[in-house]
Coordinates of C-alpha atoms and ligand atoms in Angstrom, one line a residue:
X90 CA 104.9 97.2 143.9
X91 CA 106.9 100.2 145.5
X92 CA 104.8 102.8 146.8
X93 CA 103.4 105.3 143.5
X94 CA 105.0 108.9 142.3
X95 CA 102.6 111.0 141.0
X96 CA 103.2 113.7 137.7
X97 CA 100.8 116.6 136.0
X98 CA 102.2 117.8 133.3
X99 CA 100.5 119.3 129.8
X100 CA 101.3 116.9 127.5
X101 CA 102.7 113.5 128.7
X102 CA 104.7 111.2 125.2
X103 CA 105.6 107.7 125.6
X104 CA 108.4 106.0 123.4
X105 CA 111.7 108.4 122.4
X106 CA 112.0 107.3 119.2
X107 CA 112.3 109.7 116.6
X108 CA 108.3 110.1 116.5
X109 CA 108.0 111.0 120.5
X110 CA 111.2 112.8 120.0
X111 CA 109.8 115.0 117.4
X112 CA 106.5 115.3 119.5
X113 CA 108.3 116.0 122.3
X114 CA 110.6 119.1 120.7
X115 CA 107.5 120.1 119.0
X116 CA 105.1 120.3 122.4
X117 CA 107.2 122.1 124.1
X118 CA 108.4 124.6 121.9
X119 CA 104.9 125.9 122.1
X120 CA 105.0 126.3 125.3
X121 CA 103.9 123.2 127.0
X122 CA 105.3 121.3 129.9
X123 CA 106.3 117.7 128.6
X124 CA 107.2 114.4 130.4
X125 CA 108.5 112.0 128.2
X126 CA 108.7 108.0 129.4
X127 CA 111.3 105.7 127.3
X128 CA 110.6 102.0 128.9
X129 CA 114.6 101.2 127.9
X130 CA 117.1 102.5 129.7
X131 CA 118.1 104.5 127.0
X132 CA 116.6 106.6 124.7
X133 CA 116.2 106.4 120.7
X134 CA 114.2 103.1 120.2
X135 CA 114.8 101.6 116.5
X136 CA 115.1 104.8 115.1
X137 CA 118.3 105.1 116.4
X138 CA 119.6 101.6 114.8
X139 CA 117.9 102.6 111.5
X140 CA 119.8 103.4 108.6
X141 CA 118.3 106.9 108.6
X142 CA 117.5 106.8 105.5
X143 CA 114.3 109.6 104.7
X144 CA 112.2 109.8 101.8
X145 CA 112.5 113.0 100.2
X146 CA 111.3 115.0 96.9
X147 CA 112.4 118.0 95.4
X148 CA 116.3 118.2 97.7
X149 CA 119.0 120.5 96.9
X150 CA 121.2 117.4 97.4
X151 CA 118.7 115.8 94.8
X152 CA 119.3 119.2 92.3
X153 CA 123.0 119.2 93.0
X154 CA 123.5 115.6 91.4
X155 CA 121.3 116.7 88.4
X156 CA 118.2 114.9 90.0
X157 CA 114.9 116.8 89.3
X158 CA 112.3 115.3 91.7
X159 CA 108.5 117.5 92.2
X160 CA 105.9 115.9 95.4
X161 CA 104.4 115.1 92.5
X162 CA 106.2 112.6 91.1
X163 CA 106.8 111.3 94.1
X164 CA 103.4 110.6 95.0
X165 CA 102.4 109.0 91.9
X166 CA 105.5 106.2 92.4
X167 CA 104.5 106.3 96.3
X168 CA 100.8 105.1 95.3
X169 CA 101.6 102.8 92.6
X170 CA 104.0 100.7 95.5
X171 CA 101.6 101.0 97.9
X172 CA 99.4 98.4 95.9
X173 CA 96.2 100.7 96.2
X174 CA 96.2 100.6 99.9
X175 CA 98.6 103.1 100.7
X176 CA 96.7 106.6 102.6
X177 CA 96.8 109.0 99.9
X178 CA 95.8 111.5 102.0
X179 CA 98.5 110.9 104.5
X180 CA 100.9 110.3 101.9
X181 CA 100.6 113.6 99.8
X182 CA 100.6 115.4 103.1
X183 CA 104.2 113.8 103.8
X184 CA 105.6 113.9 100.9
X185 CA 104.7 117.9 100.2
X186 CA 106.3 118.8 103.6
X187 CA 109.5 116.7 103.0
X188 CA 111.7 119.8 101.7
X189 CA 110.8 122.3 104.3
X190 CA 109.4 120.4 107.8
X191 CA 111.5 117.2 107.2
X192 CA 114.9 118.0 105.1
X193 CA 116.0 122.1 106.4
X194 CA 113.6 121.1 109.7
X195 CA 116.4 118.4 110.3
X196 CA 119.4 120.6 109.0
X197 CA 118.4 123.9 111.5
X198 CA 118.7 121.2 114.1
X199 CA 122.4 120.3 112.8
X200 CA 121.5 117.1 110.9
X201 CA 124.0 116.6 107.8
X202 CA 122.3 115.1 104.8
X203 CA 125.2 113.4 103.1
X204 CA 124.1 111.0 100.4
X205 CA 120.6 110.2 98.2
X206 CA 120.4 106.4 96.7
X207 CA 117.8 105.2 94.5
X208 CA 115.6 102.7 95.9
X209 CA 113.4 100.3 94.2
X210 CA 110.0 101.6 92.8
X211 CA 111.6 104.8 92.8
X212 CA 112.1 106.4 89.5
X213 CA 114.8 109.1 90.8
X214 CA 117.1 108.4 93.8
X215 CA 114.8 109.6 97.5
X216 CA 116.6 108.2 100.1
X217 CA 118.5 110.5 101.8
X218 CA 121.1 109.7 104.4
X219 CA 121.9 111.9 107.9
X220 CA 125.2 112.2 108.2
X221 CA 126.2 108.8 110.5
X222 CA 122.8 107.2 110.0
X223 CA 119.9 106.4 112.6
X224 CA 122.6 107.3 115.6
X225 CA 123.7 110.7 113.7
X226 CA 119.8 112.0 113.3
X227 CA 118.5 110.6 116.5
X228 CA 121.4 112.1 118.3
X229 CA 120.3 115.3 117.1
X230 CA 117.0 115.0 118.0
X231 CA 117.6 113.7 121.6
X232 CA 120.1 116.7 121.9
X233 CA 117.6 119.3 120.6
X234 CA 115.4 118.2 123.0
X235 CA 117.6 118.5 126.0
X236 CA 118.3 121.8 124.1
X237 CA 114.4 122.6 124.4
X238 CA 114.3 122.5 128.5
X239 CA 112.5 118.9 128.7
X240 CA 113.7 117.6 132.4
X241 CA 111.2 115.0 132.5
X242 CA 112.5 112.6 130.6
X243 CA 111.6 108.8 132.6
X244 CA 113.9 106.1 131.2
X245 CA 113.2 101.9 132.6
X246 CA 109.7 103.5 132.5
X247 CA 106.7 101.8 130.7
X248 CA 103.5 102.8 129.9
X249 CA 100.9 100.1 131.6
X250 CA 97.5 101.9 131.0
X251 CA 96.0 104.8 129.1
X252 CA 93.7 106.7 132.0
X253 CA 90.3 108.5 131.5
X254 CA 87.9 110.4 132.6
X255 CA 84.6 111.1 130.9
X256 CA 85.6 109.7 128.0
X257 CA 88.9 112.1 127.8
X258 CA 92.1 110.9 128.3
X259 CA 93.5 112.2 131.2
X260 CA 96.9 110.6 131.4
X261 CA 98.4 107.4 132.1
X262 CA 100.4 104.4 134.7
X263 CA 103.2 103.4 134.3
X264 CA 106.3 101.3 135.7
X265 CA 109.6 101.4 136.4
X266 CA 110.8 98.0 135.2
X267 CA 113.7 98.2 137.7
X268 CA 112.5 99.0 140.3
X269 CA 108.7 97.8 139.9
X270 CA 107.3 101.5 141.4
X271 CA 104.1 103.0 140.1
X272 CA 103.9 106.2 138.5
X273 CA 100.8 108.2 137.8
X274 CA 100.8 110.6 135.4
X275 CA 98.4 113.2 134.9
X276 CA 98.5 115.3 131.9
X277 CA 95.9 117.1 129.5
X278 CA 97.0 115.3 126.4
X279 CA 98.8 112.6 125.6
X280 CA 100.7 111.1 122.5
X281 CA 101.4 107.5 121.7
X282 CA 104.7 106.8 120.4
X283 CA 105.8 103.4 121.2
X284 CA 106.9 101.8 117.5
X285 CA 105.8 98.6 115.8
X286 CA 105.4 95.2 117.0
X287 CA 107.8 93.3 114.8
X288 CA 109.6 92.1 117.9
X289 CA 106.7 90.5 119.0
X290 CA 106.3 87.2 116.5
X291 CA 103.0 86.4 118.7
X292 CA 101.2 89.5 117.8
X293 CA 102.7 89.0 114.2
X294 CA 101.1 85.5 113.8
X295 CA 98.0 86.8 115.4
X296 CA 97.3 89.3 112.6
X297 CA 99.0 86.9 109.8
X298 CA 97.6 83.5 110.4
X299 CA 99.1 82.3 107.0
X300 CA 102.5 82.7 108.7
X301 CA 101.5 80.1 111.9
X302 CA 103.9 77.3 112.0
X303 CA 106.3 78.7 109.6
X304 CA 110.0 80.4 110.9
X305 CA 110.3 83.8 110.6
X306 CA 112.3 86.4 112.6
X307 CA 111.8 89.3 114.5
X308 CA 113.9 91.7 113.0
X309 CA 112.8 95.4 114.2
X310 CA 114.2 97.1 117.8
X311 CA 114.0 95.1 120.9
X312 CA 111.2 97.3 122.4
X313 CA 108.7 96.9 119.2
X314 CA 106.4 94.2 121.0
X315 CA 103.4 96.1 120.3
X316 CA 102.5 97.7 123.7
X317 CA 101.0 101.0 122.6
X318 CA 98.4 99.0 119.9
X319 CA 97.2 97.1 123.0
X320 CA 97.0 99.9 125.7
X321 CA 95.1 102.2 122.9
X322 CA 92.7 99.3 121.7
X323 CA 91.4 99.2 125.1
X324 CA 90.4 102.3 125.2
X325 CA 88.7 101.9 122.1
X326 CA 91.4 102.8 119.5
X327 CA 90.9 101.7 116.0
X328 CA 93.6 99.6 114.4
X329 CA 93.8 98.9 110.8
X330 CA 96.0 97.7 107.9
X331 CA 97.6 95.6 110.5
X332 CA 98.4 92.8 108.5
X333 CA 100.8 95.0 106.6
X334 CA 104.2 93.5 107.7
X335 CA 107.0 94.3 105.6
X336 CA 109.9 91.4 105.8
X337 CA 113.0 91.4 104.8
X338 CA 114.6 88.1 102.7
X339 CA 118.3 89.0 103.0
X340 CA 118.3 88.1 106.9
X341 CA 119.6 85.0 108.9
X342 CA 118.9 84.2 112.3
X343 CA 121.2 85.9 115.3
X344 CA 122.7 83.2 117.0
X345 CA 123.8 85.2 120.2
X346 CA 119.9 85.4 121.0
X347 CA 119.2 82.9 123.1
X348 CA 115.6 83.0 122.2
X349 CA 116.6 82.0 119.0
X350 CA 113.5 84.7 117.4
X351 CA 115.7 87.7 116.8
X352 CA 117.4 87.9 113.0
X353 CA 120.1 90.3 111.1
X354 CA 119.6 91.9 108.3
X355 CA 123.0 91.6 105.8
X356 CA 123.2 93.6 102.8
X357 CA 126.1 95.1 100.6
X358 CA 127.0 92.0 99.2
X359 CA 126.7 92.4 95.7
X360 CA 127.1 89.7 93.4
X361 CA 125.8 87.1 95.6
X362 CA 123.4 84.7 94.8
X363 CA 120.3 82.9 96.3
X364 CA 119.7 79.3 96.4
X365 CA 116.4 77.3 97.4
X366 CA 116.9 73.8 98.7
X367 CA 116.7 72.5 95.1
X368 CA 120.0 74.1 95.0
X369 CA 118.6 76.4 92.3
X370 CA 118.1 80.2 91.7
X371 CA 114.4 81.4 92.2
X372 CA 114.9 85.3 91.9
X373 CA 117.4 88.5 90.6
X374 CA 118.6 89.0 93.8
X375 CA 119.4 92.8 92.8
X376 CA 115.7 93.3 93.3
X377 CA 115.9 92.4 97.3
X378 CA 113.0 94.8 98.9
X379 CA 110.4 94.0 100.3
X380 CA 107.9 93.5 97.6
X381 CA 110.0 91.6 94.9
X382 CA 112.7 89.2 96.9
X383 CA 110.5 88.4 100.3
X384 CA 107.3 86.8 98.5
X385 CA 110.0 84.8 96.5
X386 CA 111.6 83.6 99.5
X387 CA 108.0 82.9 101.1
X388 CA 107.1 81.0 98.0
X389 CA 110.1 78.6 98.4
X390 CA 109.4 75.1 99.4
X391 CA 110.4 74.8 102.2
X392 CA 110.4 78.7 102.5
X393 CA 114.0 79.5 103.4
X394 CA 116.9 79.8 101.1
X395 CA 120.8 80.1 101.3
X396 CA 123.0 83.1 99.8
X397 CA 125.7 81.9 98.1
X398 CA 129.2 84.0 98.6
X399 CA 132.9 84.1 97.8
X400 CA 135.3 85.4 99.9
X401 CA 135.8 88.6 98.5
X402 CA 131.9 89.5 98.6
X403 CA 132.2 88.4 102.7
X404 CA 134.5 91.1 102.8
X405 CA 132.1 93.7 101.7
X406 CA 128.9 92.4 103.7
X407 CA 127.0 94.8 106.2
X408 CA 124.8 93.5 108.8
X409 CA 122.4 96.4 110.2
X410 CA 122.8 96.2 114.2
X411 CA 124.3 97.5 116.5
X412 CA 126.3 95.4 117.5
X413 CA 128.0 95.0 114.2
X414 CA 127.8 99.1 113.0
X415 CA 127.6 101.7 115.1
X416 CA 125.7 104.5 112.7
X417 CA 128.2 104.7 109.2
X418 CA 131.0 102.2 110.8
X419 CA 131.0 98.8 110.1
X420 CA 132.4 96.7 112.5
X421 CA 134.4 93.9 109.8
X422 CA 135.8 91.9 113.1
X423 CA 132.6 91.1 114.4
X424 CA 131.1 90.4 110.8
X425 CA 134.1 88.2 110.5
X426 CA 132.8 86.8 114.1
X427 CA 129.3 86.1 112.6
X428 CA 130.7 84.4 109.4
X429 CA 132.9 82.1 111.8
X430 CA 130.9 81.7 114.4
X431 CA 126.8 81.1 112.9
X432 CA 125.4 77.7 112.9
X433 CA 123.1 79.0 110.6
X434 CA 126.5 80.0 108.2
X435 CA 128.5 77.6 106.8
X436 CA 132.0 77.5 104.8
X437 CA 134.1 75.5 102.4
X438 CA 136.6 75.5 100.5
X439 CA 134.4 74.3 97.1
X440 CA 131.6 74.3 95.8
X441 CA 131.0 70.5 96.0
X442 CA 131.7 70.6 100.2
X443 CA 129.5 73.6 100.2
X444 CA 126.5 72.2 98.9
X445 CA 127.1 69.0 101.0
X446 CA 127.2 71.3 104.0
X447 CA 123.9 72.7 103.5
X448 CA 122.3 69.5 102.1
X449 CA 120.8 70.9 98.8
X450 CA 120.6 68.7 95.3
X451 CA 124.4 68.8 94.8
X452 CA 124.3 68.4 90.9
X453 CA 121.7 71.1 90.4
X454 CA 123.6 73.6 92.6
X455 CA 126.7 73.0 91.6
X456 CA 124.9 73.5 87.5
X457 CA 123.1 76.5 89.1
X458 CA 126.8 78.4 90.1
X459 CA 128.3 77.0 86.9
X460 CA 125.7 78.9 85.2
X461 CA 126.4 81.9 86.6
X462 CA 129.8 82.0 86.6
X463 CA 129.6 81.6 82.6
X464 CA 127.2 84.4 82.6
X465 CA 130.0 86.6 84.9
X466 CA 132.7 85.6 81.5
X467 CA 130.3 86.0 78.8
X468 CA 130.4 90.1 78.9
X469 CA 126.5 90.2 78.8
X470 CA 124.7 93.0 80.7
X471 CA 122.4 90.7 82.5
X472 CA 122.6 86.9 83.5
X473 CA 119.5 85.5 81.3
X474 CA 118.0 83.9 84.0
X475 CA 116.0 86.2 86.0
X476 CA 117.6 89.4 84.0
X477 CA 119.7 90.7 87.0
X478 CA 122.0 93.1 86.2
X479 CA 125.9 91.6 86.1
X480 CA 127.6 95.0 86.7
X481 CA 128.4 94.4 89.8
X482 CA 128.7 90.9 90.0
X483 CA 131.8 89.1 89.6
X484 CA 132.8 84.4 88.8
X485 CA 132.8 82.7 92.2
X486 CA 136.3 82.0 92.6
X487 CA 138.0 83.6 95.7
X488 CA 137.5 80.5 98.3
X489 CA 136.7 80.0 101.0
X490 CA 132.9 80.1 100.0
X491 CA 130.3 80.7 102.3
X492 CA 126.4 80.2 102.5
X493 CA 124.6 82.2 104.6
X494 CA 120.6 80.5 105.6
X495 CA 118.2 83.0 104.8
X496 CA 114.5 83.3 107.1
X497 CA 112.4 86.0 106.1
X498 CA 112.5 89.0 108.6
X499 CA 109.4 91.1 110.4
X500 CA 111.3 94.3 109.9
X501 CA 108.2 97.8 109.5
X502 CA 104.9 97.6 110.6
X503 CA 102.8 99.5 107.6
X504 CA 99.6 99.0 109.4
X505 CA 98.6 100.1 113.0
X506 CA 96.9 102.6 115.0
X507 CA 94.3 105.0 112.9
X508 CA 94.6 108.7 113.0
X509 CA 93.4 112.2 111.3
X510 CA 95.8 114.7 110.0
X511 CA 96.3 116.2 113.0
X512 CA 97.1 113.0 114.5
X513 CA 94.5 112.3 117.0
X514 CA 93.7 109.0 117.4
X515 CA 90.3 107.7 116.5
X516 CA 87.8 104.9 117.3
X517 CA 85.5 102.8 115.6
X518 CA 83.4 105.7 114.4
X519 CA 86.2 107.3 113.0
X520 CA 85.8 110.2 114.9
X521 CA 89.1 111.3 117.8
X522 CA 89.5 109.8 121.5
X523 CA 89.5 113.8 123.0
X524 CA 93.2 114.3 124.2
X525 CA 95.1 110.8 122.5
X526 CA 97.5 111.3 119.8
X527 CA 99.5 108.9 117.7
X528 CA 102.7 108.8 115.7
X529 CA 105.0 106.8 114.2
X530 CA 105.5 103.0 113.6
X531 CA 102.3 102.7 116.0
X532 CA 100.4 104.3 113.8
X533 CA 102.0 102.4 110.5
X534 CA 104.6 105.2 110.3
X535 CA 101.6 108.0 110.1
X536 CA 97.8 107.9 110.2
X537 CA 97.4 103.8 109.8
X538 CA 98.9 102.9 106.9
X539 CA 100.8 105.8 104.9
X540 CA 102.5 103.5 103.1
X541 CA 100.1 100.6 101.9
X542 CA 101.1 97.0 101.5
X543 CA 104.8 98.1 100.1
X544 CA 107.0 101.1 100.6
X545 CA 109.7 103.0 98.5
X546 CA 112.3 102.7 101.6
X547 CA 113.0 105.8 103.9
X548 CA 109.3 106.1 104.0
X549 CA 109.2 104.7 107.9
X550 CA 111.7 107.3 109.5
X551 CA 110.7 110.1 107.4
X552 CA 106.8 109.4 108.2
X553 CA 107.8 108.7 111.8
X554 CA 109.5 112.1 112.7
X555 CA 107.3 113.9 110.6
X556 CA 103.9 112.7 112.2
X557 CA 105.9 112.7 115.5
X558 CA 106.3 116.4 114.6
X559 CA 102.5 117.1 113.8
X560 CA 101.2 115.2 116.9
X561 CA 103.0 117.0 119.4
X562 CA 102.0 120.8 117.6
X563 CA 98.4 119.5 117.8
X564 CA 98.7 117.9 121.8
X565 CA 100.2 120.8 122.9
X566 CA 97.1 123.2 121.0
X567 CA 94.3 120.8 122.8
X568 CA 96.5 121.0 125.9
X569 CA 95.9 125.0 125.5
X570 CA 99.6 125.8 123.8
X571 CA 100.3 126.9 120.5
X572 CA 98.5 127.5 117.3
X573 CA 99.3 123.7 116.5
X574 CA 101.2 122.2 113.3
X575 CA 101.8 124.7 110.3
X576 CA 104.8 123.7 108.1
X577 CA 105.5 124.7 105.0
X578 CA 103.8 122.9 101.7
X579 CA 106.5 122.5 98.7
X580 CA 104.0 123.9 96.1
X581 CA 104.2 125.2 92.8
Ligands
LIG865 C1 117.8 98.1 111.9 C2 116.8 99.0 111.3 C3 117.1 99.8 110.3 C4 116.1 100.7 109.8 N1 116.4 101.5 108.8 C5 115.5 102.4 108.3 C6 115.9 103.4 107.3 O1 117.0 103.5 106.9 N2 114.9 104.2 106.9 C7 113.6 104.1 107.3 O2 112.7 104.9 106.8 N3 113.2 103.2 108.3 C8 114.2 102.4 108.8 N4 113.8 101.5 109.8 C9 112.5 101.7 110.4 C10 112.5 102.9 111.3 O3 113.7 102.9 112.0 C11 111.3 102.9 112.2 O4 110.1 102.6 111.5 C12 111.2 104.2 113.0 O5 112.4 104.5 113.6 C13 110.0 104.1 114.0 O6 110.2 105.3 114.9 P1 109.2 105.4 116.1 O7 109.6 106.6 116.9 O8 107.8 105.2 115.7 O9 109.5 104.1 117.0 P2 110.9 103.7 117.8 O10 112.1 104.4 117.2 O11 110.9 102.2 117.7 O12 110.6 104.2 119.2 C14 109.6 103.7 120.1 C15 110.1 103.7 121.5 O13 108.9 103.4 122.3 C16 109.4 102.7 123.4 N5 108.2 102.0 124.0 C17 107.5 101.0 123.5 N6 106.5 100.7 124.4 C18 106.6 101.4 125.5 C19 105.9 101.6 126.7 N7 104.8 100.8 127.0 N8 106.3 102.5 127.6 C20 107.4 103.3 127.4 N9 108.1 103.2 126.2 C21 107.7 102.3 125.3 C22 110.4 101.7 122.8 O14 111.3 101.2 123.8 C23 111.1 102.6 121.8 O15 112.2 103.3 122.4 C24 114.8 100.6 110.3 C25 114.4 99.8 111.3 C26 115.4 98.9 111.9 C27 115.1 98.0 113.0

């Protein structure tokens, strides 16, 4: 190890995602000094990859397509997803602040919000969309903190141990993974903000023992492997919900990763269909979240499945990473590249060849796409099946055809560290660590486990910036700056 640098600061934030961002801008707009460590060499973490999508209620987007949302609403559809294990507490406190302190917080800063989609177990359209996704709202947070005076920003740096003294955190190591030198860091407070652990399959067996010996994929950004969880357990942090994974069944594995652990989500592809190895249809694959579609691909024997696409749905597929879409714009050659190039893809130019390529029972799947295609003539608003809606779906009959192997994906973490409302991380006893905070994925999104077992979508961002926000008011107040967070309620 090269010889140590040493730091004092107020309040030291580690990860630059859009929770240490928001903790960041928020610290030191009351007045603190801030040193911020990214372990990557650049900064923005998966939030800037994300879709951007943020769960909002009560928008004046929402009001200016006719859609009349109240926190109230919101909540009640919030709980009943969250399969009774969702924070209520944390929950209400989101979703009340999301008008002023997420939606016009995030528009003073020069964030557009351009769209709001209806997600499923939503009864009115919530996720909103910054203008140019993850990479147009992140941008604007690592700009406004630049804006804010924060210097101390230490990128290739990571975190290697939480420091105390008397049972008070009083700052933290840390290394620079290029050129292996030691920093120490000194600071009166300190927040947590390192993400999930969903690119850590280890850790991800370790809390999900049903899912030893089975393929799945890592599927959030490259620096969730969980650091943060283990840095703040041994200091006595309390971790909960942490079985809470939400996966994704629309994803197939990445073949440039030589590790052969890292997947890509696809979506956009509407009218497709999913296959099992029966060559048969298990689910309406319009319903493809997290709670419907990726316990009916885990149900599957053996637990994979294939999506089943014409030419002209190819055309229209997405994958979400960066290095097929950079925010809003798709990269089509590279998607083409994937299609072409993917051992886990494969092409024909019939149905028969197809379903020899991928070695399912060739009679039933080449019944199972008849099926549907007759369904697609018949006019009817739903294929009788599994009763998924046929508006958007169209025959098979624009070769060449593709089938794309599905694994399900480790994409959120909706379980992790455990905090108060103020974000302070506590231990066993439930009661705060004095000076550690936590936001964000580490924290399942805000508090442990905002969202339950299941969430409406937009509800990880959203959480993450917001509790991000909240953390750093309250790090700076301990640290001696500021009256701490405020906001603004949306109450009646
Ligand atoms: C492709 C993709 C699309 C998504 N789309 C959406 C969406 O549309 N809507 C939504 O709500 N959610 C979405 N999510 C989830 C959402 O992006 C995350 O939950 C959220 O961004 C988490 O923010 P964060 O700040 O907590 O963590 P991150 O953004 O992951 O940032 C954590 C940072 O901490 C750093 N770090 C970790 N350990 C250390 C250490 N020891 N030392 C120093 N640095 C460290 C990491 O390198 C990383 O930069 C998506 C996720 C992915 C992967």
């Amino acid at each position: 190890m090269a010889e140590g640098k040493h730091f004092v600061t107020d309040v030291a934030i580690i990860g630059t995602g859009g929770a240490g961002l928001a903790a960041a801008f928020e610290a030191r707009g009351a007045g603190a000094r801030v040193a911020v460590l990214e372990q990557a060499e650049s900064l923005g973490g998966a939030s800037i990859i994300s879709g951007g999508g943020c769960f909002i209620a009560g928008s004046p987007l929402q009001e200016s397509q006719g859609i009349h949302d109240t926190p109230d609403d919101a909540f009640e559809d919030w709980v009943k997803w969250g399969q009774g294990s969702a924070d209520e507490e944390w929950a209400r406190f989101y979703i009340e602040h999301t008008l002023h302190d997420l939606y016009f917080w995030a528009e003073s800063l020069g964030v557009r919000w351009v769209d709001v989609r209806l997600q499923e177990g939503n009864r009115v359209p919530r996720w909103h969309r910054p203008d140019n996704n993850g990479l147009g709202i992140t941008t604007v947070l690592i700009n406004a903190v630049h804006n804010r005076g924060i210097t101390d920003i230490l990128t290739s740096t990571a975190a290697t141990k939480i420091l105390t003294e008397n049972g008070r955190v009083c700052g933290l190591e840390a290394v620079n993974t290029k050129s292996g030198e030691t920093i120490e860091i000194r600071s009166k407070t300190l927040v947590v903000a390192t993400g999930g652990f969903n690119a850590n399959l280890d850790m991800i067996r370790e809390v999900r023992p049903d899912l030893r010996g089975r393929k799945i994929m890592e599927g959030a950004g490259v620096g969730a492997t969980g650091t943060g969880h283990k840095l703040v357990r041994e200091i006595g942090g309390y971790l909960t919900h942490m079985d809470n994974i939400w996966f994704y069944a629309y994803a197939t594995p990445d073949y440039r990763d030589s590790r052969a652990q890292r997947g890509l989500v696809f979506r956009h592809t509407p009218g497709y269909i999913w296959v099992n190895q029966q060559g048969r249809r298990f689910h309406d694959e319009s319903r493809s979240g997290g709670a419907s579609a990726s316990p009916a691909l885990m149900a599957q024997d053996p637990p994979h499945a294939w999506a089943v696409l014409d030419s002209q749905m190819a055309a229209k597929m997405e994958v979400a990473d960066p290095y097929y879409r950079s925010g809003a714009k798709i990269r089509r050659d590279r998607v083409q590249e994937l299609l072409d190039n993917s051992p886990y893809i494969r092409r024909a130019n019939s149905f028969e060849e197809l379903g020899r390529k991928i070695e399912v029972d060739l009679p039933a799947f080449l019944a199972t796409v008849e099926r549907y295609n007759r369904a697609c003539e018949s006019g009817l608003e739903q294929e009788p099946e599994f009763g998924k809606p046929l508006n958007q779906s169209k025959r098979f009959d624009t070769p060449p055809y593709y089938a794309v192997q599905l694994f399900p994906l480790a994409r959120k973490n909706f379980g992790g560290i455990k905090t108060d409302l103020k974000c302070r991380i506590l231990n066993k006893y439930f009661q705060p660590i004095p000076a550690l905070y936590g936001a964000g994925e580490v924290t399942g999104m805000a508090g442990g486990h905002i969202n339950g077992r299941a969430g409406l979508e937009g509800t990880m961002l959203g959480p993450s910036i917001f509790s991000g926000r909240v953390a750093g008011a309250w790090a700076a107040e301990e640290a001696g700056f500021g009256p701490g967070f405020i906001g603004k309620p949306n109450r009646p």
